Structure formats: C-alpha cells, structure tokens
mmCIF file of C-alpha atoms in Angstrom:
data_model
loop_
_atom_site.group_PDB
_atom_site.id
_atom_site.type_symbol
_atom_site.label_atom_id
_atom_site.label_comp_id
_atom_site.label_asym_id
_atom_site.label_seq_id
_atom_site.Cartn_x
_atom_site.Cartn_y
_atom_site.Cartn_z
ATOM 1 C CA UNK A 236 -64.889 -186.068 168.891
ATOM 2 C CA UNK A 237 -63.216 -187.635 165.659
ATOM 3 C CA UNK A 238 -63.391 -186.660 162.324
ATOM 4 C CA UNK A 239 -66.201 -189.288 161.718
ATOM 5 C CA UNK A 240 -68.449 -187.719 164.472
ATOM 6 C CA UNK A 241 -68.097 -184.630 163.696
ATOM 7 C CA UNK A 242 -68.762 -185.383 160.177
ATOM 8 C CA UNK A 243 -72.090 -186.779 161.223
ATOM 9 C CA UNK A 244 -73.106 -184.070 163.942
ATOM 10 C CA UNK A 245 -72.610 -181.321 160.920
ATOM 11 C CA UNK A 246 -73.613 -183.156 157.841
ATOM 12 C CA UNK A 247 -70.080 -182.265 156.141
ATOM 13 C CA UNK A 248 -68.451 -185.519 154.714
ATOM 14 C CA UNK A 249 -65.000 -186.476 156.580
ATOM 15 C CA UNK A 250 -63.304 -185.974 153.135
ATOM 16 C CA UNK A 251 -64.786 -182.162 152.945
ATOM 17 C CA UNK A 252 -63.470 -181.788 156.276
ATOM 18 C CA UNK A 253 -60.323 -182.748 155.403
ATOM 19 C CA UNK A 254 -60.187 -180.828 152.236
ATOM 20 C CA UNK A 255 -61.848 -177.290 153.826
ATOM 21 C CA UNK A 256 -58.508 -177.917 156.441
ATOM 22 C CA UNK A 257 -56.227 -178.609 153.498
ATOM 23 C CA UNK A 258 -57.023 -175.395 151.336
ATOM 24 C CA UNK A 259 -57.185 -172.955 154.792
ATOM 25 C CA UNK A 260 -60.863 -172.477 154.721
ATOM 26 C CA UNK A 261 -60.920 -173.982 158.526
ATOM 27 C CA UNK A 262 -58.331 -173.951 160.953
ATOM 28 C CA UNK A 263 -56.410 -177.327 161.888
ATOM 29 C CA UNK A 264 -57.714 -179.092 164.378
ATOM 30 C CA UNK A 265 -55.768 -180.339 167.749
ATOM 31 C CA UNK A 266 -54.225 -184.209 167.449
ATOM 32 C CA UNK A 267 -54.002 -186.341 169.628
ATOM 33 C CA UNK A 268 -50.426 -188.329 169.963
ATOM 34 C CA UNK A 269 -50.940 -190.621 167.496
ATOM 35 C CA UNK A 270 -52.428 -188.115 165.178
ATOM 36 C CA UNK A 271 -55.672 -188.070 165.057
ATOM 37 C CA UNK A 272 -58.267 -185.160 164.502
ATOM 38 C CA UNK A 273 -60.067 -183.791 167.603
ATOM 39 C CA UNK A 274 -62.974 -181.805 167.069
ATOM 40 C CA UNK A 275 -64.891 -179.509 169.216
ATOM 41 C CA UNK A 276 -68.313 -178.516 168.876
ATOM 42 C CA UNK A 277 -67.218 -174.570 167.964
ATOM 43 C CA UNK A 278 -65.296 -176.801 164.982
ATOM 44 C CA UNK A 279 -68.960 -178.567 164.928
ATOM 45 C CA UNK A 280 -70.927 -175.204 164.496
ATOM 46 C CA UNK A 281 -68.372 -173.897 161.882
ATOM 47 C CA UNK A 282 -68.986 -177.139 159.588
ATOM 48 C CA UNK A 283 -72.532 -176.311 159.847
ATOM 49 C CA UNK A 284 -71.866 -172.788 158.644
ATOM 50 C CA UNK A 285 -70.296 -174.206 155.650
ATOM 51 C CA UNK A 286 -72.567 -176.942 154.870
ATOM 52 C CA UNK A 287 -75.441 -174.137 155.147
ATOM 53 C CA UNK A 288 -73.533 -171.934 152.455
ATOM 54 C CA UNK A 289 -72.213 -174.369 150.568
ATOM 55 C CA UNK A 290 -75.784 -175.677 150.027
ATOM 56 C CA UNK A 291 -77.012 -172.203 148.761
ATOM 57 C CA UNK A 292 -73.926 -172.861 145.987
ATOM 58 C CA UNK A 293 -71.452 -169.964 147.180
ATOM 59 C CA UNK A 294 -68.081 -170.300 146.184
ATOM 60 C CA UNK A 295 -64.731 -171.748 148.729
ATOM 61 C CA UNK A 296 -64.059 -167.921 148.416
ATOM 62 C CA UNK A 297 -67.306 -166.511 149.316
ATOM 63 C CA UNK A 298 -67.437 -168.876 152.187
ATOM 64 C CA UNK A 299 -64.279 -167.554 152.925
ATOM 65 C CA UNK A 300 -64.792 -164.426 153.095
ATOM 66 C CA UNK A 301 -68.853 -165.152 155.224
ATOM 67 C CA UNK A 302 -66.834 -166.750 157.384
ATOM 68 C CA UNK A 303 -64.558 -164.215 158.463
ATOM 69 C CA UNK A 304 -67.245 -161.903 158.790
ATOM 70 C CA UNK A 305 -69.199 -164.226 161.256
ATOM 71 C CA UNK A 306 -66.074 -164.384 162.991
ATOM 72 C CA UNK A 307 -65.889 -160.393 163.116
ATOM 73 C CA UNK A 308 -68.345 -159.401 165.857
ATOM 74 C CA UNK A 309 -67.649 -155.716 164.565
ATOM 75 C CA UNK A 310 -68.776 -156.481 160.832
ATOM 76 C CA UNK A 311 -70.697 -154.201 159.113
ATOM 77 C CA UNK A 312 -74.147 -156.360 157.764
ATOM 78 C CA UNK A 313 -73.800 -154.310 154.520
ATOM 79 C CA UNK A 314 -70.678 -156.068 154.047
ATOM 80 C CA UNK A 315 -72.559 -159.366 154.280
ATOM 81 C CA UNK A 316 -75.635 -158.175 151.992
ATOM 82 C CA UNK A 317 -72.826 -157.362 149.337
ATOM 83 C CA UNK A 318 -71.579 -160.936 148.955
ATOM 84 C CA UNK A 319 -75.427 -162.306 149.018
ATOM 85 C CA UNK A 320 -76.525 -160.105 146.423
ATOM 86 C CA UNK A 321 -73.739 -160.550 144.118
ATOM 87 C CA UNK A 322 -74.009 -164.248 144.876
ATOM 88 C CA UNK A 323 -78.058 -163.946 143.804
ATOM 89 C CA UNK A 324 -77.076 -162.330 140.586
ATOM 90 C CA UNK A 325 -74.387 -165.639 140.076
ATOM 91 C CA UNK A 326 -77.337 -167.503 140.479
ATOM 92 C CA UNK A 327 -79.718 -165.767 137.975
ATOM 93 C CA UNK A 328 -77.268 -165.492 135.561
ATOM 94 C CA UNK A 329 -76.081 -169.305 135.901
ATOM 95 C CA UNK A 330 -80.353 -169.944 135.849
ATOM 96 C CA UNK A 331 -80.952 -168.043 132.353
ATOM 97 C CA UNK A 332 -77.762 -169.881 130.872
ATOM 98 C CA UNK A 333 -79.712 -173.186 132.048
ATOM 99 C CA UNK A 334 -82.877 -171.465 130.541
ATOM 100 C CA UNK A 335 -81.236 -170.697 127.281
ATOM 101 C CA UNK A 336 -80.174 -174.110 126.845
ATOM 102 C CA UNK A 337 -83.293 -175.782 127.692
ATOM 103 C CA UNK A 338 -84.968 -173.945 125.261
ATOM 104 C CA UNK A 339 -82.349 -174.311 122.667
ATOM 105 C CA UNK A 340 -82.376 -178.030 123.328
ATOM 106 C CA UNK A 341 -86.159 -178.493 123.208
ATOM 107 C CA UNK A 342 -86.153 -177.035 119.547
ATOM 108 C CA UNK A 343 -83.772 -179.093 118.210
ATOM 109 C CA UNK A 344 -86.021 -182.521 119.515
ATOM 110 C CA UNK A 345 -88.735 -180.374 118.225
ATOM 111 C CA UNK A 346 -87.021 -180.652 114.352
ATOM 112 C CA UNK A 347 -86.237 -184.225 115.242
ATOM 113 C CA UNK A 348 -87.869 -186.963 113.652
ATOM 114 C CA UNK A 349 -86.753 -189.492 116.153
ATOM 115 C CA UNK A 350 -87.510 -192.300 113.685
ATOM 116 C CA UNK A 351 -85.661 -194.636 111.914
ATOM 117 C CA UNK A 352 -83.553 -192.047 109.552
ATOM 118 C CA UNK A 353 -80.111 -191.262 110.198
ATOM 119 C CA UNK A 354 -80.971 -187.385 110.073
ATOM 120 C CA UNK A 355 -81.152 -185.559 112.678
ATOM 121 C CA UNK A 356 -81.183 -181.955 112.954
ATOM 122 C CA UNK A 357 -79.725 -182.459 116.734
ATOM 123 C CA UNK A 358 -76.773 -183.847 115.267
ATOM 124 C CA UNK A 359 -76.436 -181.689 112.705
ATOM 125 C CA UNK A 360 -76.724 -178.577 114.832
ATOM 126 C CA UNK A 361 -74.071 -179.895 117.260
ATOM 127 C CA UNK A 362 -71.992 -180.587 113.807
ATOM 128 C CA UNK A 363 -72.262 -177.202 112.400
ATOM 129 C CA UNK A 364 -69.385 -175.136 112.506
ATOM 130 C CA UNK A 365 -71.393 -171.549 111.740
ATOM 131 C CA UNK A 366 -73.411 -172.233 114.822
ATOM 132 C CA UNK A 367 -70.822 -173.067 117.494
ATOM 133 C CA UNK A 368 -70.201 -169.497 118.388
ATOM 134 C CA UNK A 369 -73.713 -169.027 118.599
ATOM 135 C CA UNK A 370 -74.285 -172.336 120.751
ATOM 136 C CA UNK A 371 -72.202 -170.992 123.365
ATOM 137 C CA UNK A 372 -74.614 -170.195 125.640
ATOM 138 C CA UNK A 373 -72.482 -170.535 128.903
ATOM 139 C CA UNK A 374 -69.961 -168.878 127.824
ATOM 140 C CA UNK A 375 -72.674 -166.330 126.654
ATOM 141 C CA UNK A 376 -73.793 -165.664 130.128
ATOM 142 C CA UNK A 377 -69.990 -165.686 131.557
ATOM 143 C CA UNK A 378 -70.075 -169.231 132.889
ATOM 144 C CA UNK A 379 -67.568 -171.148 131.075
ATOM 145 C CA UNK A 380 -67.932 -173.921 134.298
ATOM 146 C CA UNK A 381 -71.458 -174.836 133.760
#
C-alpha cells in the first residue's frame, strides 16, 4: 500500500509518517522504481503503536525506546512499567502546572472590574516586574515547554 493508505488504515497523517522515517523512529520503507513508499501491514501495525502512544502524550524518545521493547520478545515488563510510570508522573506534574495557572488566572478576573476603566489588575500583574519570578509557574513545575 502507499503512504496515503497506510496513513488511513493507522490513523497516522502521511506527513507523521514521513517525519517518524526522517528522525529514525521507523525504519524506511521499500520503493518502488520510481520511488514511491510501499507499506506493509507489519509497517501498518507499527503506526498504530505510535498513534496509540503518541495519543497518551509520550515523548519521540519514549516511543522510541516502547518500541524497541515491543520489538524485544525477551523484554523484561518492568522495563516497560518504568517508562509508564515516569511518563504518569510527566503527566501529573504537567496537570498541577495547568492547575496552578488556572487558579492563578481565575484570581486575577476575580480583581478585574471588566468595565469601562483602563485598570486592570490582569494587566498589571502581567506588568509587574516583582511578580514575574513568582508567575513562573511552568517553569516552577520543570516544564519550560508548556
């Protein structure tokens, strides 16, 4: 199959495709002579894998390294639990950042008068050199890409 069916038999866009080939995270793919992609469905089932992890937010090098432990037949599970359960504490760390910020946020429309006046303690706070530091939340929780 071509890049455009397998795209649609494992819900990973062509351009992923090409990408995951481009940065090694899947092996190339056979051409044909005049250079297109020919995919198999064990190139199929892989995509899947992906897509699955990818939609639980791991990383390229998480999937990376779940990958080559699905490939391993010999793999200890233990070695798989590790990369969930540092994955889940990503995850609630990356949640009480977004937590943090909500509630930041929600007291500063709280103070707001959302009138007329050009105050507006929002503004202000987002203004205010002292606070900056302390407005850092995701830096706070060690997620300077959120």
């Amino acid at each position: 199959m071509n890049i455009g069916e397998a795209a649609a038999a494992s819900g990973v866009s062509a351009k992923m495709i090409r990408h995951y080939e481009s940065i090694g995270l899947i092996d190339p793919v056979a051409r044909t002579e005049a250079h297109y992609r020919v995919y198999g469905e064990n190139d199929v089932h892989t995509l899947r894998f992906i897509r699955k992890a990818r939609n639980l937010g791991f990383s390229v090098e998480q999937m990376r390294a779940l990958l080559a432990l699905w490939r391993d037949r010999g793999r200890a599970s233990a070695d798989v639990k590790a990369i969930a359960l540092d994955h889940i504490a990503e995850l609630e760390r990356k949640a009480e950042a977004i937590r943090a910020m909500t509630e930041t946020l929600k007291h500063l429309v709280r103070h707001c008068h959302g009138d007329g006046r050009p105050d507006c303690p929002i503004l202000a706070d987002f203004a205010d050199p002292a606070r900056a530091a302390a407005a850092d939340l995701p830096s706070k929780f060690g997620l300077s890409g959120l």
